[in-house]
Amino acid sequence: MAKINADWHRANPMPANAKPDQRLAWHLAHAKACACRAIPDGVRKLMIERGVAVPVPKPDDSQR
Protein backbone atom coordinates (compact mmCIF):
# COMPACT_ATOMS: atom_id res chain seq x y z
CA MET A 1 0.00 0.00 0.00
CA ALA A 2 1.11 3.55 -0.67
CA LYS A 3 1.60 6.19 1.96
CA ILE A 4 -1.58 7.95 3.06
CA ASN A 5 -2.22 11.47 1.80
CA ALA A 6 -3.31 12.82 5.19
CA ASP A 7 -3.97 16.34 3.89
CA TRP A 8 -6.39 15.00 1.27
CA HIS A 9 -8.15 12.80 3.83
CA ARG A 10 -8.61 15.71 6.25
CA ALA A 11 -10.03 17.91 3.49
CA ASN A 12 -12.25 15.19 1.99
CA PRO A 13 -14.00 13.07 4.61
CA MET A 14 -16.44 10.44 3.41
CA PRO A 15 -19.95 11.84 4.00
CA ALA A 16 -21.86 10.23 6.85
CA ASN A 17 -24.44 7.75 5.55
CA ALA A 18 -23.12 8.30 2.03
CA LYS A 19 -25.43 7.40 -0.84
CA PRO A 20 -24.02 5.15 -3.60
CA ASP A 21 -23.32 8.14 -5.89
CA GLN A 22 -21.42 9.88 -3.07
CA ARG A 23 -19.41 6.73 -2.29
CA LEU A 24 -18.56 6.30 -5.95
CA ALA A 25 -17.45 9.93 -6.34
CA TRP A 26 -15.41 9.85 -3.12
CA HIS A 27 -13.58 6.65 -4.07
CA LEU A 28 -12.83 7.93 -7.59
CA ALA A 29 -11.35 11.13 -6.16
CA HIS A 30 -9.51 9.12 -3.51
CA ALA A 31 -7.93 6.85 -6.11
CA LYS A 32 -6.52 9.93 -7.88
CA ALA A 33 -5.19 11.59 -4.73
CA CYS A 34 -4.21 8.77 -2.42
CA ALA A 35 -3.54 5.09 -2.86
CA CYS A 36 -3.49 4.15 0.82
CA ARG A 37 -5.97 1.31 0.33
CA ALA A 38 -7.79 -0.64 -2.33
CA ILE A 39 -11.28 0.27 -3.50
CA PRO A 40 -13.76 -1.82 -1.48
CA ASP A 41 -15.44 -4.69 -3.32
CA GLY A 42 -18.90 -3.10 -3.01
CA VAL A 43 -17.74 0.14 -4.61
CA ARG A 44 -15.80 -1.76 -7.27
CA LYS A 45 -19.00 -3.70 -8.09
CA LEU A 46 -20.96 -0.43 -8.29
CA MET A 47 -18.37 0.99 -10.71
CA ILE A 48 -18.61 -2.07 -12.95
CA GLU A 49 -22.43 -2.03 -12.87
CA ARG A 50 -22.46 1.64 -13.90
CA GLY A 51 -19.78 1.28 -16.57
CA VAL A 52 -17.27 3.38 -14.67
CA ALA A 53 -13.63 2.48 -15.25
CA VAL A 54 -12.12 1.02 -12.08
CA PRO A 55 -8.93 3.00 -11.31
CA VAL A 56 -5.64 1.13 -11.29
CA PRO A 57 -3.78 1.60 -8.00
CA LYS A 58 -0.90 4.04 -8.10
CA PRO A 59 2.54 2.49 -7.53
CA ASP A 60 3.92 2.86 -4.04
CA ASP A 61 6.78 5.35 -4.38
CA SER A 62 8.17 4.32 -0.99
CA GLN A 63 8.97 0.86 -2.36
CA ARG A 64 11.32 2.18 -5.09
N, CA, C and O atoms as CSV, one atom per row, in Angstrom:
chain,resi,resn,atom,element,x,y,z
A,1,MET,N,N,0.835,-1.188,0.000
A,1,MET,CA,C,0.000,0.000,0.000
A,1,MET,C,C,0.881,1.252,0.000
A,1,MET,O,O,1.983,1.256,0.549
A,2,ALA,N,N,0.382,2.283,-0.611
A,2,ALA,CA,C,1.106,3.547,-0.669
A,2,ALA,C,C,0.895,4.326,0.620
A,2,ALA,O,O,0.009,4.022,1.418
A,3,LYS,N,N,1.722,5.323,0.797
A,3,LYS,CA,C,1.599,6.191,1.961
A,3,LYS,C,C,0.304,6.989,1.877
A,3,LYS,O,O,-0.116,7.395,0.794
A,4,ILE,N,N,-0.319,7.208,3.017
A,4,ILE,CA,C,-1.579,7.948,3.065
A,4,ILE,C,C,-1.336,9.438,2.784
A,4,ILE,O,O,-0.339,10.009,3.226
A,5,ASN,N,N,-2.240,10.039,2.060
A,5,ASN,CA,C,-2.220,11.475,1.800
A,5,ASN,C,C,-3.118,12.109,2.875
A,5,ASN,O,O,-4.301,12.364,2.645
A,6,ALA,N,N,-2.536,12.352,4.035
A,6,ALA,CA,C,-3.307,12.822,5.190
A,6,ALA,C,C,-4.002,14.154,4.922
A,6,ALA,O,O,-5.129,14.362,5.371
A,7,ASP,N,N,-3.350,15.050,4.200
A,7,ASP,CA,C,-3.968,16.345,3.892
A,7,ASP,C,C,-5.253,16.146,3.085
A,7,ASP,O,O,-6.271,16.781,3.362
A,8,TRP,N,N,-5.200,15.260,2.084
A,8,TRP,CA,C,-6.389,15.000,1.271
A,8,TRP,C,C,-7.493,14.404,2.125
A,8,TRP,O,O,-8.650,14.810,2.017
A,9,HIS,N,N,-7.147,13.443,2.973
A,9,HIS,CA,C,-8.150,12.796,3.826
A,9,HIS,C,C,-8.805,13.794,4.777
A,9,HIS,O,O,-10.017,13.739,4.985
A,10,ARG,N,N,-8.032,14.695,5.351
A,10,ARG,CA,C,-8.611,15.713,6.253
A,10,ARG,C,C,-9.567,16.633,5.499
A,10,ARG,O,O,-10.608,17.021,6.029
A,11,ALA,N,N,-9.217,16.975,4.280
A,11,ALA,CA,C,-10.029,17.910,3.485
A,11,ALA,C,C,-11.226,17.237,2.811
A,11,ALA,O,O,-12.148,17.920,2.364
A,12,ASN,N,N,-11.218,15.906,2.735
A,12,ASN,CA,C,-12.255,15.185,1.988
A,12,ASN,C,C,-12.789,13.982,2.763
A,12,ASN,O,O,-12.599,12.843,2.336
A,13,PRO,N,N,-13.446,14.216,3.882
A,13,PRO,CA,C,-13.996,13.067,4.613
A,13,PRO,C,C,-15.154,12.435,3.837
A,13,PRO,O,O,-15.886,13.111,3.113
A,14,MET,N,N,-15.293,11.138,4.008
A,14,MET,CA,C,-16.436,10.442,3.411
A,14,MET,C,C,-17.688,10.958,4.111
A,14,MET,O,O,-17.722,10.987,5.341
A,15,PRO,N,N,-18.725,11.369,3.366
A,15,PRO,CA,C,-19.954,11.844,4.001
A,15,PRO,C,C,-20.581,10.756,4.883
A,15,PRO,O,O,-20.538,9.572,4.550
A,16,ALA,N,N,-21.150,11.167,5.986
A,16,ALA,CA,C,-21.861,10.227,6.850
A,16,ALA,C,C,-23.062,9.673,6.090
A,16,ALA,O,O,-23.743,10.410,5.378
A,17,ASN,N,N,-23.315,8.405,6.236
A,17,ASN,CA,C,-24.441,7.749,5.554
A,17,ASN,C,C,-24.450,8.051,4.056
A,17,ASN,O,O,-25.492,8.360,3.477
A,18,ALA,N,N,-23.275,7.954,3.444
A,18,ALA,CA,C,-23.119,8.297,2.028
A,18,ALA,C,C,-23.998,7.433,1.132
A,18,ALA,O,O,-24.088,6.218,1.309
A,19,LYS,N,N,-24.632,8.071,0.183
A,19,LYS,CA,C,-25.432,7.399,-0.838
A,19,LYS,C,C,-24.463,6.762,-1.850
A,19,LYS,O,O,-23.299,7.159,-1.913
A,20,PRO,N,N,-24.921,5.794,-2.633
A,20,PRO,CA,C,-24.022,5.149,-3.598
A,20,PRO,C,C,-23.289,6.133,-4.516
A,20,PRO,O,O,-22.095,5.964,-4.763
A,21,ASP,N,N,-23.983,7.155,-5.023
A,21,ASP,CA,C,-23.316,8.144,-5.890
A,21,ASP,C,C,-22.212,8.888,-5.146
A,21,ASP,O,O,-21.165,9.181,-5.722
A,22,GLN,N,N,-22.439,9.193,-3.871
A,22,GLN,CA,C,-21.422,9.882,-3.070
A,22,GLN,C,C,-20.223,8.960,-2.818
A,22,GLN,O,O,-19.075,9.397,-2.901
A,23,ARG,N,N,-20.489,7.698,-2.514
A,23,ARG,CA,C,-19.407,6.734,-2.286
A,23,ARG,C,C,-18.574,6.579,-3.549
A,23,ARG,O,O,-17.344,6.569,-3.496
A,24,LEU,N,N,-19.248,6.460,-4.677
A,24,LEU,CA,C,-18.560,6.299,-5.948
A,24,LEU,C,C,-17.664,7.507,-6.223
A,24,LEU,O,O,-16.489,7.349,-6.555
A,25,ALA,N,N,-18.217,8.705,-6.085
A,25,ALA,CA,C,-17.449,9.927,-6.342
A,25,ALA,C,C,-16.268,10.045,-5.379
A,25,ALA,O,O,-15.166,10.408,-5.792
A,26,TRP,N,N,-16.489,9.741,-4.103
A,26,TRP,CA,C,-15.413,9.848,-3.117
A,26,TRP,C,C,-14.275,8.888,-3.459
A,26,TRP,O,O,-13.106,9.271,-3.427
A,27,HIS,N,N,-14.616,7.641,-3.787
A,27,HIS,CA,C,-13.577,6.654,-4.073
A,27,HIS,C,C,-12.838,6.951,-5.372
A,27,HIS,O,O,-11.646,6.663,-5.480
A,28,LEU,N,N,-13.529,7.524,-6.362
A,28,LEU,CA,C,-12.834,7.927,-7.589
A,28,LEU,C,C,-11.836,9.046,-7.297
A,28,LEU,O,O,-10.699,9.006,-7.768
A,29,ALA,N,N,-12.257,10.036,-6.529
A,29,ALA,CA,C,-11.349,11.129,-6.164
A,29,ALA,C,C,-10.212,10.598,-5.293
A,29,ALA,O,O,-9.063,11.013,-5.451
A,30,HIS,N,N,-10.520,9.698,-4.392
A,30,HIS,CA,C,-9.511,9.117,-3.508
A,30,HIS,C,C,-8.449,8.372,-4.302
A,30,HIS,O,O,-7.258,8.483,-4.013
A,31,ALA,N,N,-8.879,7.615,-5.299
A,31,ALA,CA,C,-7.931,6.854,-6.111
A,31,ALA,C,C,-6.957,7.771,-6.851
A,31,ALA,O,O,-5.814,7.386,-7.099
A,32,LYS,N,N,-7.396,8.970,-7.203
A,32,LYS,CA,C,-6.520,9.934,-7.883
A,32,LYS,C,C,-5.548,10.594,-6.922
A,32,LYS,O,O,-4.420,10.910,-7.300
A,33,ALA,N,N,-5.976,10.806,-5.677
A,33,ALA,CA,C,-5.188,11.592,-4.733
A,33,ALA,C,C,-4.382,10.760,-3.752
A,33,ALA,O,O,-3.364,11.223,-3.236
A,34,CYS,N,N,-4.820,9.549,-3.491
A,34,CYS,CA,C,-4.209,8.770,-2.418
A,34,CYS,C,C,-4.442,7.291,-2.704
A,34,CYS,O,O,-5.559,6.875,-3.009
A,35,ALA,N,N,-3.403,6.526,-2.605
A,35,ALA,CA,C,-3.543,5.086,-2.856
A,35,ALA,C,C,-3.247,4.299,-1.578
A,35,ALA,O,O,-2.542,3.290,-1.607
A,36,CYS,N,N,-3.792,4.774,-0.465
A,36,CYS,CA,C,-3.487,4.151,0.822
A,36,CYS,C,C,-4.207,2.823,1.006
A,36,CYS,O,O,-3.824,2.025,1.862
A,37,ARG,N,N,-5.236,2.578,0.219
A,37,ARG,CA,C,-5.967,1.314,0.329
A,37,ARG,C,C,-6.687,1.031,-0.979
A,37,ARG,O,O,-6.873,1.912,-1.817
A,38,ALA,N,N,-7.082,-0.218,-1.124
A,38,ALA,CA,C,-7.793,-0.636,-2.328
A,38,ALA,C,C,-9.244,-0.170,-2.265
A,38,ALA,O,O,-9.782,0.088,-1.188
A,39,ILE,N,N,-9.859,-0.067,-3.427
A,39,ILE,CA,C,-11.279,0.275,-3.500
A,39,ILE,C,C,-12.064,-0.924,-2.964
A,39,ILE,O,O,-11.833,-2.052,-3.401
A,40,PRO,N,N,-12.981,-0.701,-2.035
A,40,PRO,CA,C,-13.764,-1.816,-1.480
A,40,PRO,C,C,-14.538,-2.563,-2.570
A,40,PRO,O,O,-14.925,-1.982,-3.584
A,41,ASP,N,N,-14.753,-3.846,-2.342
A,41,ASP,CA,C,-15.443,-4.687,-3.322
A,41,ASP,C,C,-16.814,-4.141,-3.700
A,41,ASP,O,O,-17.191,-4.180,-4.871
A,42,GLY,N,N,-17.570,-3.630,-2.720
A,42,GLY,CA,C,-18.902,-3.105,-3.007
A,42,GLY,C,C,-18.866,-1.905,-3.934
A,42,GLY,O,O,-19.722,-1.762,-4.807
A,43,VAL,N,N,-17.879,-1.044,-3.747
A,43,VAL,CA,C,-17.739,0.136,-4.608
A,43,VAL,C,C,-17.232,-0.288,-5.983
A,43,VAL,O,O,-17.677,0.233,-7.006
A,44,ARG,N,N,-16.308,-1.227,-5.996
A,44,ARG,CA,C,-15.801,-1.762,-7.274
A,44,ARG,C,C,-16.966,-2.360,-8.082
A,44,ARG,O,O,-17.062,-2.138,-9.289
A,45,LYS,N,N,-17.837,-3.108,-7.423
A,45,LYS,CA,C,-18.999,-3.704,-8.088
A,45,LYS,C,C,-19.921,-2.613,-8.639
A,45,LYS,O,O,-20.432,-2.730,-9.753
A,46,LEU,N,N,-20.128,-1.558,-7.856
A,46,LEU,CA,C,-20.956,-0.433,-8.285
A,46,LEU,C,C,-20.370,0.224,-9.536
A,46,LEU,O,O,-21.101,0.572,-10.463
A,47,MET,N,N,-19.039,0.391,-9.552
A,47,MET,CA,C,-18.370,0.987,-10.714
A,47,MET,C,C,-18.605,0.137,-11.963
A,47,MET,O,O,-18.933,0.655,-13.030
A,48,ILE,N,N,-18.435,-1.158,-11.810
A,48,ILE,CA,C,-18.612,-2.072,-12.945
A,48,ILE,C,C,-20.055,-2.036,-13.434
A,48,ILE,O,O,-20.305,-1.976,-14.638
A,49,GLU,N,N,-21.011,-2.073,-12.494
A,49,GLU,CA,C,-22.432,-2.032,-12.872
A,49,GLU,C,C,-22.787,-0.757,-13.628
A,49,GLU,O,O,-23.638,-0.777,-14.518
A,50,ARG,N,N,-22.139,0.346,-13.278
A,50,ARG,CA,C,-22.457,1.638,-13.904
A,50,ARG,C,C,-21.559,1.968,-15.082
A,50,ARG,O,O,-21.676,3.044,-15.667
A,51,GLY,N,N,-20.668,1.060,-15.434
A,51,GLY,CA,C,-19.782,1.276,-16.569
A,51,GLY,C,C,-18.684,2.283,-16.308
A,51,GLY,O,O,-18.158,2.896,-17.237
A,52,VAL,N,N,-18.340,2.454,-15.045
A,52,VAL,CA,C,-17.273,3.382,-14.671
A,52,VAL,C,C,-15.959,2.606,-14.628
A,52,VAL,O,O,-15.890,1.532,-14.031
A,53,ALA,N,N,-14.930,3.140,-15.253
A,53,ALA,CA,C,-13.629,2.479,-15.246
A,53,ALA,C,C,-13.098,2.403,-13.817
A,53,ALA,O,O,-13.072,3.402,-13.098
A,54,VAL,N,N,-12.678,1.211,-13.419
A,54,VAL,CA,C,-12.118,1.022,-12.084
A,54,VAL,C,C,-10.666,1.491,-12.128
A,54,VAL,O,O,-9.874,0.969,-12.913
A,55,PRO,N,N,-10.302,2.478,-11.287
A,55,PRO,CA,C,-8.927,2.997,-11.307
A,55,PRO,C,C,-7.906,1.932,-10.939
A,55,PRO,O,O,-8.145,1.076,-10.088
A,56,VAL,N,N,-6.771,2.013,-11.601
A,56,VAL,CA,C,-5.640,1.133,-11.293
A,56,VAL,C,C,-4.873,1.784,-10.161
A,56,VAL,O,O,-4.590,2.981,-10.219
A,57,PRO,N,N,-4.525,1.014,-9.117
A,57,PRO,CA,C,-3.782,1.599,-8.003
A,57,PRO,C,C,-2.473,2.247,-8.459
A,57,PRO,O,O,-1.786,1.748,-9.351
A,58,LYS,N,N,-2.153,3.365,-7.825
A,58,LYS,CA,C,-0.901,4.043,-8.103
A,58,LYS,C,C,0.244,3.229,-7.501
A,58,LYS,O,O,0.066,2.620,-6.446
A,59,PRO,N,N,1.413,3.202,-8.143
A,59,PRO,CA,C,2.539,2.489,-7.534
A,59,PRO,C,C,2.955,3.158,-6.227
A,59,PRO,O,O,2.810,4.369,-6.061
A,60,ASP,N,N,3.462,2.370,-5.329
A,60,ASP,CA,C,3.924,2.860,-4.040
A,60,ASP,C,C,5.334,3.399,-4.193
A,60,ASP,O,O,6.285,2.626,-4.308
A,61,ASP,N,N,5.479,4.716,-4.195
A,61,ASP,CA,C,6.784,5.345,-4.382
A,61,ASP,C,C,7.759,5.006,-3.278
A,61,ASP,O,O,8.969,5.079,-3.492
A,62,SER,N,N,7.272,4.636,-2.092
A,62,SER,CA,C,8.172,4.319,-0.993
A,62,SER,C,C,8.864,2.982,-1.192
A,62,SER,O,O,9.835,2.686,-0.496
A,63,GLN,N,N,8.391,2.175,-2.119
A,63,GLN,CA,C,8.973,0.860,-2.362
A,63,GLN,C,C,10.068,0.901,-3.430
A,63,GLN,O,O,10.681,-0.125,-3.724
A,64,ARG,N,N,10.319,2.071,-4.009
A,64,ARG,CA,C,11.320,2.182,-5.092
A,64,ARG,C,C,12.688,2.422,-4.556
A,64,ARG,O,O,13.641,2.538,-5.326
